[in-house]
Short mmCIF file of C-alpha atoms in Angstrom, two decimals:
data_model
loop_
_atom_site.label_atom_id
_atom_site.label_comp_id
_atom_site.label_asym_id
_atom_site.label_seq_id
_atom_site.Cartn_x
_atom_site.Cartn_y
_atom_site.Cartn_z
CA UNK A 500 118.62 104.16 113.58
CA UNK A 501 116.61 106.46 111.54
CA UNK A 502 113.03 107.05 112.62
CA UNK A 503 110.46 109.06 110.88
CA UNK A 504 107.24 110.48 112.37
CA UNK A 505 104.07 112.07 110.27
CA UNK A 506 101.77 114.48 112.42
CA UNK A 507 99.24 116.56 111.14
CA UNK A 508 95.53 116.54 111.29
CA UNK A 509 93.30 113.06 110.90
CA UNK A 510 90.10 114.87 109.03
CA UNK A 511 90.16 117.45 106.52
CA UNK A 512 87.19 119.00 105.13
CA UNK A 513 86.72 118.73 101.17
CA UNK A 514 88.17 121.72 99.38
CA UNK A 515 90.46 122.73 101.93
CA UNK A 516 94.23 121.50 102.40
CA UNK A 517 95.82 118.82 103.81
CA UNK A 518 99.11 119.91 105.81
CA UNK A 519 101.43 116.71 107.27
CA UNK A 520 104.77 116.98 108.76
CA UNK A 521 107.37 114.40 109.28
CA UNK A 522 110.03 115.09 111.69
CA UNK A 523 113.68 112.76 111.22
CA UNK A 524 115.12 111.44 114.10
CA UNK A 525 118.62 109.61 114.38
CA UNK A 526 119.85 111.40 111.56
CA UNK A 527 120.24 114.91 109.72
CA UNK A 528 117.89 115.77 106.97
CA UNK A 529 120.53 117.76 105.78
CA UNK A 530 123.33 114.90 105.33
CA UNK A 531 123.09 115.68 101.52
CA UNK A 532 122.94 111.74 100.59
CA UNK A 533 118.91 111.44 100.85
CA UNK A 534 115.46 112.32 99.17
CA UNK A 535 112.97 113.03 101.54
CA UNK A 536 109.56 111.65 100.26
CA UNK A 537 105.89 111.38 100.85
CA UNK A 538 103.92 108.55 99.55
CA UNK A 539 100.18 107.77 100.12
CA UNK A 540 97.89 104.36 100.32
CA UNK A 541 93.92 104.73 100.02
CA UNK A 542 92.55 102.17 102.19
CA UNK A 543 92.67 98.81 100.76
CA UNK A 544 94.65 100.17 97.67
CA UNK A 545 98.17 100.32 96.61
CA UNK A 546 100.84 102.99 97.07
CA UNK A 547 101.44 106.25 94.92
CA UNK A 548 104.29 108.51 95.58
CA UNK A 549 103.49 112.07 95.84
CA UNK A 550 106.73 113.96 95.72
CA UNK A 551 110.19 114.29 97.35
CA UNK A 552 112.60 117.12 98.17
CA UNK A 553 116.30 117.55 98.60
CA UNK A 554 117.39 119.56 101.86
CA UNK A 555 118.49 122.21 99.59
CA UNK A 556 114.75 122.85 98.89
CA UNK A 557 114.95 121.45 95.47
CA UNK A 558 111.65 119.40 94.48
CA UNK A 559 109.95 116.95 92.31
CA UNK A 560 106.32 115.65 92.53
CA UNK A 561 104.25 113.21 90.64
CA UNK A 562 102.92 114.73 87.52
CA UNK A 563 99.54 113.18 88.37
CA UNK A 564 99.37 115.61 91.64
CA UNK A 565 101.54 118.38 90.68
CA UNK A 566 98.75 120.91 90.74
CA UNK A 567 98.11 120.49 94.19
CA UNK A 568 101.56 119.52 95.90
CA UNK A 569 103.66 121.67 97.87
CA UNK A 570 106.66 120.09 99.80
CA UNK A 571 108.90 121.95 102.21
CA UNK A 572 111.61 121.13 104.03
CA UNK A 573 112.91 122.96 107.63
CA UNK A 574 116.19 121.78 108.31
CA UNK A 575 116.55 123.54 111.93
CA UNK A 576 113.84 121.02 112.96
CA UNK A 577 114.52 118.39 111.10
CA UNK A 578 111.28 118.21 109.41
CA UNK A 579 109.87 118.26 106.27
CA UNK A 580 106.19 118.90 105.16
CA UNK A 581 103.31 118.28 102.52
CA UNK A 582 100.71 120.59 101.50
CA UNK A 583 97.77 119.37 99.13
CA UNK A 584 95.55 121.42 98.28
CA UNK A 585 91.64 121.30 97.13
CA UNK A 586 91.29 117.97 98.62
CA UNK A 587 88.46 115.56 97.55
CA UNK A 588 87.11 112.17 99.27
CA UNK A 589 89.63 110.69 96.82
CA UNK A 590 92.52 111.93 98.67
CA UNK A 591 91.60 109.72 101.85
CA UNK A 592 94.64 107.67 102.55
CA UNK A 593 97.21 106.70 105.14
CA UNK A 594 100.26 109.12 104.36
CA UNK A 595 103.54 108.00 104.80
CA UNK A 596 106.93 109.76 104.86
CA UNK A 597 109.94 108.12 103.93
CA UNK A 598 113.79 108.47 103.33
CA UNK A 599 114.87 108.11 99.49
CA UNK A 600 117.69 107.15 98.15
CA UNK A 601 118.79 108.38 94.44
CA UNK A 602 120.03 105.16 92.12
CA UNK A 603 122.37 105.69 89.29
CA UNK A 604 119.34 106.73 87.11
CA UNK A 605 118.12 109.26 89.82
CA UNK A 606 115.15 106.96 90.54
CA UNK A 607 114.59 106.86 94.54
CA UNK A 608 113.81 104.17 96.43
CA UNK A 609 113.10 103.95 99.99
CA UNK A 610 114.87 102.21 103.22
CA UNK A 611 112.89 103.98 105.90
CA UNK A 612 109.52 104.71 106.43
CA UNK A 613 107.24 106.27 109.08
CA UNK A 614 104.51 104.70 110.41
CA UNK A 615 101.77 106.34 108.56
CA UNK A 616 98.95 108.63 109.59
CA UNK A 617 95.43 108.01 108.44
CA UNK A 618 93.83 111.13 106.83
CA UNK A 619 90.21 111.43 105.91
CA UNK A 620 88.68 113.81 103.61
CA UNK A 621 84.92 114.46 105.13
CA UNK A 622 82.72 117.15 105.74
CA UNK B 625 100.99 106.73 81.92
CA UNK B 626 103.77 104.03 82.75
CA UNK B 627 102.65 100.62 84.64
CA UNK B 628 104.14 97.83 86.48
CA UNK B 629 101.92 95.07 86.25
CA UNK B 630 101.89 92.65 89.24
CA UNK B 631 99.65 89.15 89.64
CA UNK B 632 96.70 90.40 92.26
CA UNK B 633 97.58 86.93 94.43
CA UNK B 634 100.40 84.23 95.00
CA UNK B 635 99.73 81.01 96.96
CA UNK B 636 102.06 78.75 98.55
CA UNK B 637 102.63 76.05 101.38
CA UNK B 638 105.10 76.59 103.84
CA UNK B 639 108.61 75.26 102.86
CA UNK B 640 107.89 75.77 99.21
CA UNK B 641 108.85 78.67 96.71
CA UNK B 642 107.03 81.70 96.09
CA UNK B 643 107.48 83.44 93.19
CA UNK B 644 106.34 86.93 92.40
CA UNK B 645 106.50 88.58 89.06
CA UNK B 646 106.56 92.54 88.10
CA UNK B 647 106.05 93.52 84.85
CA UNK B 648 106.83 96.74 82.89
CA UNK B 649 108.19 97.73 79.38
CA UNK B 650 111.37 99.96 80.91
CA UNK B 651 112.68 97.39 83.58
CA UNK B 652 115.11 96.56 81.12
CA UNK B 653 116.65 99.90 81.75
CA UNK B 654 115.56 100.75 84.79
CA UNK B 655 116.46 98.95 88.35
CA UNK B 656 113.64 97.49 90.46
CA UNK B 657 112.94 97.64 94.07
CA UNK B 658 110.53 95.20 96.26
CA UNK B 659 108.46 96.25 99.61
CA UNK B 660 106.81 93.66 102.07
CA UNK B 661 103.83 95.15 103.64
CA UNK B 662 102.05 93.20 106.46
CA UNK B 663 98.56 94.72 107.79
CA UNK B 664 98.62 97.91 109.48
CA UNK B 665 102.45 98.50 109.08
CA UNK B 666 104.35 100.26 106.99
CA UNK B 667 106.10 98.93 103.68
CA UNK B 668 109.46 97.15 104.40
CA UNK B 669 112.63 97.50 101.54
CA UNK B 670 113.36 93.77 101.03
CA UNK B 671 115.02 93.68 97.57
CA UNK B 672 116.69 96.85 95.91
CA UNK B 673 118.77 97.13 92.62
CA UNK B 674 117.28 94.19 91.42
CA UNK B 675 118.77 91.57 93.21
CA UNK B 676 120.38 93.22 96.32
CA UNK B 677 119.59 92.52 99.96
CA UNK B 678 119.49 94.87 102.35
CA UNK B 679 120.96 94.36 105.68
CA UNK B 680 118.52 92.63 108.20
CA UNK B 681 116.72 90.81 105.34
CA UNK B 682 116.77 86.96 105.55
CA UNK B 683 118.87 85.19 102.81
CA UNK B 684 115.34 83.56 101.61
CA UNK B 685 114.13 86.56 99.77
CA UNK B 686 116.09 86.99 96.02
CA UNK B 687 115.35 89.30 93.42
CA UNK B 688 116.19 89.01 89.66
CA UNK B 689 115.66 90.25 86.39
CA UNK B 690 115.02 89.19 82.81
CA UNK B 691 113.62 91.23 80.09
CA UNK B 692 110.82 93.18 81.09
CA UNK B 693 109.71 91.26 83.77
CA UNK B 694 111.34 91.09 87.10
CA UNK B 695 110.80 88.80 89.94
CA UNK B 696 111.02 88.30 93.61
CA UNK B 697 111.66 84.82 94.96
CA UNK B 698 110.98 83.87 98.38
CA UNK B 699 112.58 80.50 98.89
CA UNK B 700 111.22 78.03 101.96
CA UNK B 701 108.67 80.51 102.94
CA UNK B 702 107.30 80.59 106.34
CA UNK B 703 104.20 81.68 107.78
CA UNK B 704 105.45 85.34 108.89
CA UNK B 705 106.20 85.97 105.07
CA UNK B 706 102.13 86.33 104.18
CA UNK B 707 102.12 89.83 103.16
CA UNK B 708 101.45 92.39 100.48
CA UNK B 709 104.61 92.75 98.24
CA UNK B 710 104.84 95.69 96.06
CA UNK B 711 107.66 96.50 93.05
CA UNK B 712 108.75 99.90 92.27
CA UNK B 713 110.70 101.18 89.32
CA UNK B 714 110.39 103.95 86.98
CA UNK B 715 109.62 104.66 83.45
CA UNK B 716 112.66 105.36 81.00
CA UNK B 717 111.32 108.90 80.01
CA UNK B 718 111.97 110.26 83.64
CA UNK B 719 108.16 111.85 83.28
CA UNK B 720 107.19 108.96 86.10
CA UNK B 721 110.41 108.70 88.75
CA UNK B 722 108.67 106.47 90.80
CA UNK B 723 105.59 103.99 90.00
CA UNK B 724 104.46 101.25 92.15
CA UNK B 725 103.32 97.90 91.17
CA UNK B 726 99.58 97.08 92.08
CA UNK B 727 100.54 94.88 94.81
CA UNK B 728 100.59 91.01 95.14
CA UNK B 729 98.74 89.22 98.11
CA UNK B 730 101.02 86.20 99.47
CA UNK B 731 99.49 83.89 101.26
CA UNK B 732 100.96 80.81 102.92
CA UNK B 733 98.58 77.96 102.94
#
């Protein structure tokens, strides 16, 4: 059974960089069949996809966040990470990592999710 | 930017059938996916590729597609089905490969 677990600071100051790591267990991040993703959900609101990374390091980001997002992978640790720069209060959200599977149109859908971690942006 | 439109809320009595719709211009060309999210929990995939059900998801959950609208149907609704439901798809241009609907709160009366 694949499990994902987010970790990182729960409080980030405005204008700083949010950094989170997702540790994958029960399966290899290098299996080649999956696209490892970050998705967030502001309190009381809906889901927003941030981006994904393939084990080779290739990435695809949400155009609305692209200028501030970096997703990286460490296959030796079976982890992938998110960095979001220049954060504001609008970036306060529960951040989920998830395993993505691409459909025939190269659209990912998400079959396993981490439990999520709340990150608050405040001074 | 591309949008998927869901009703904010749907209410049904136990044992009845709940239908949650999701509308988007690209849905005739793109698959739709459905997630269930209970309070304080991560979303769970309940329907993929319009109408396929992952293992472990009860048979009362089904999906269908017609034109620019996809529908999640829950037959014989149970109290445990009360949750938020989100559709997910993509635009047809490839600009937005992952778009979520705004979510529908299913209330079991």
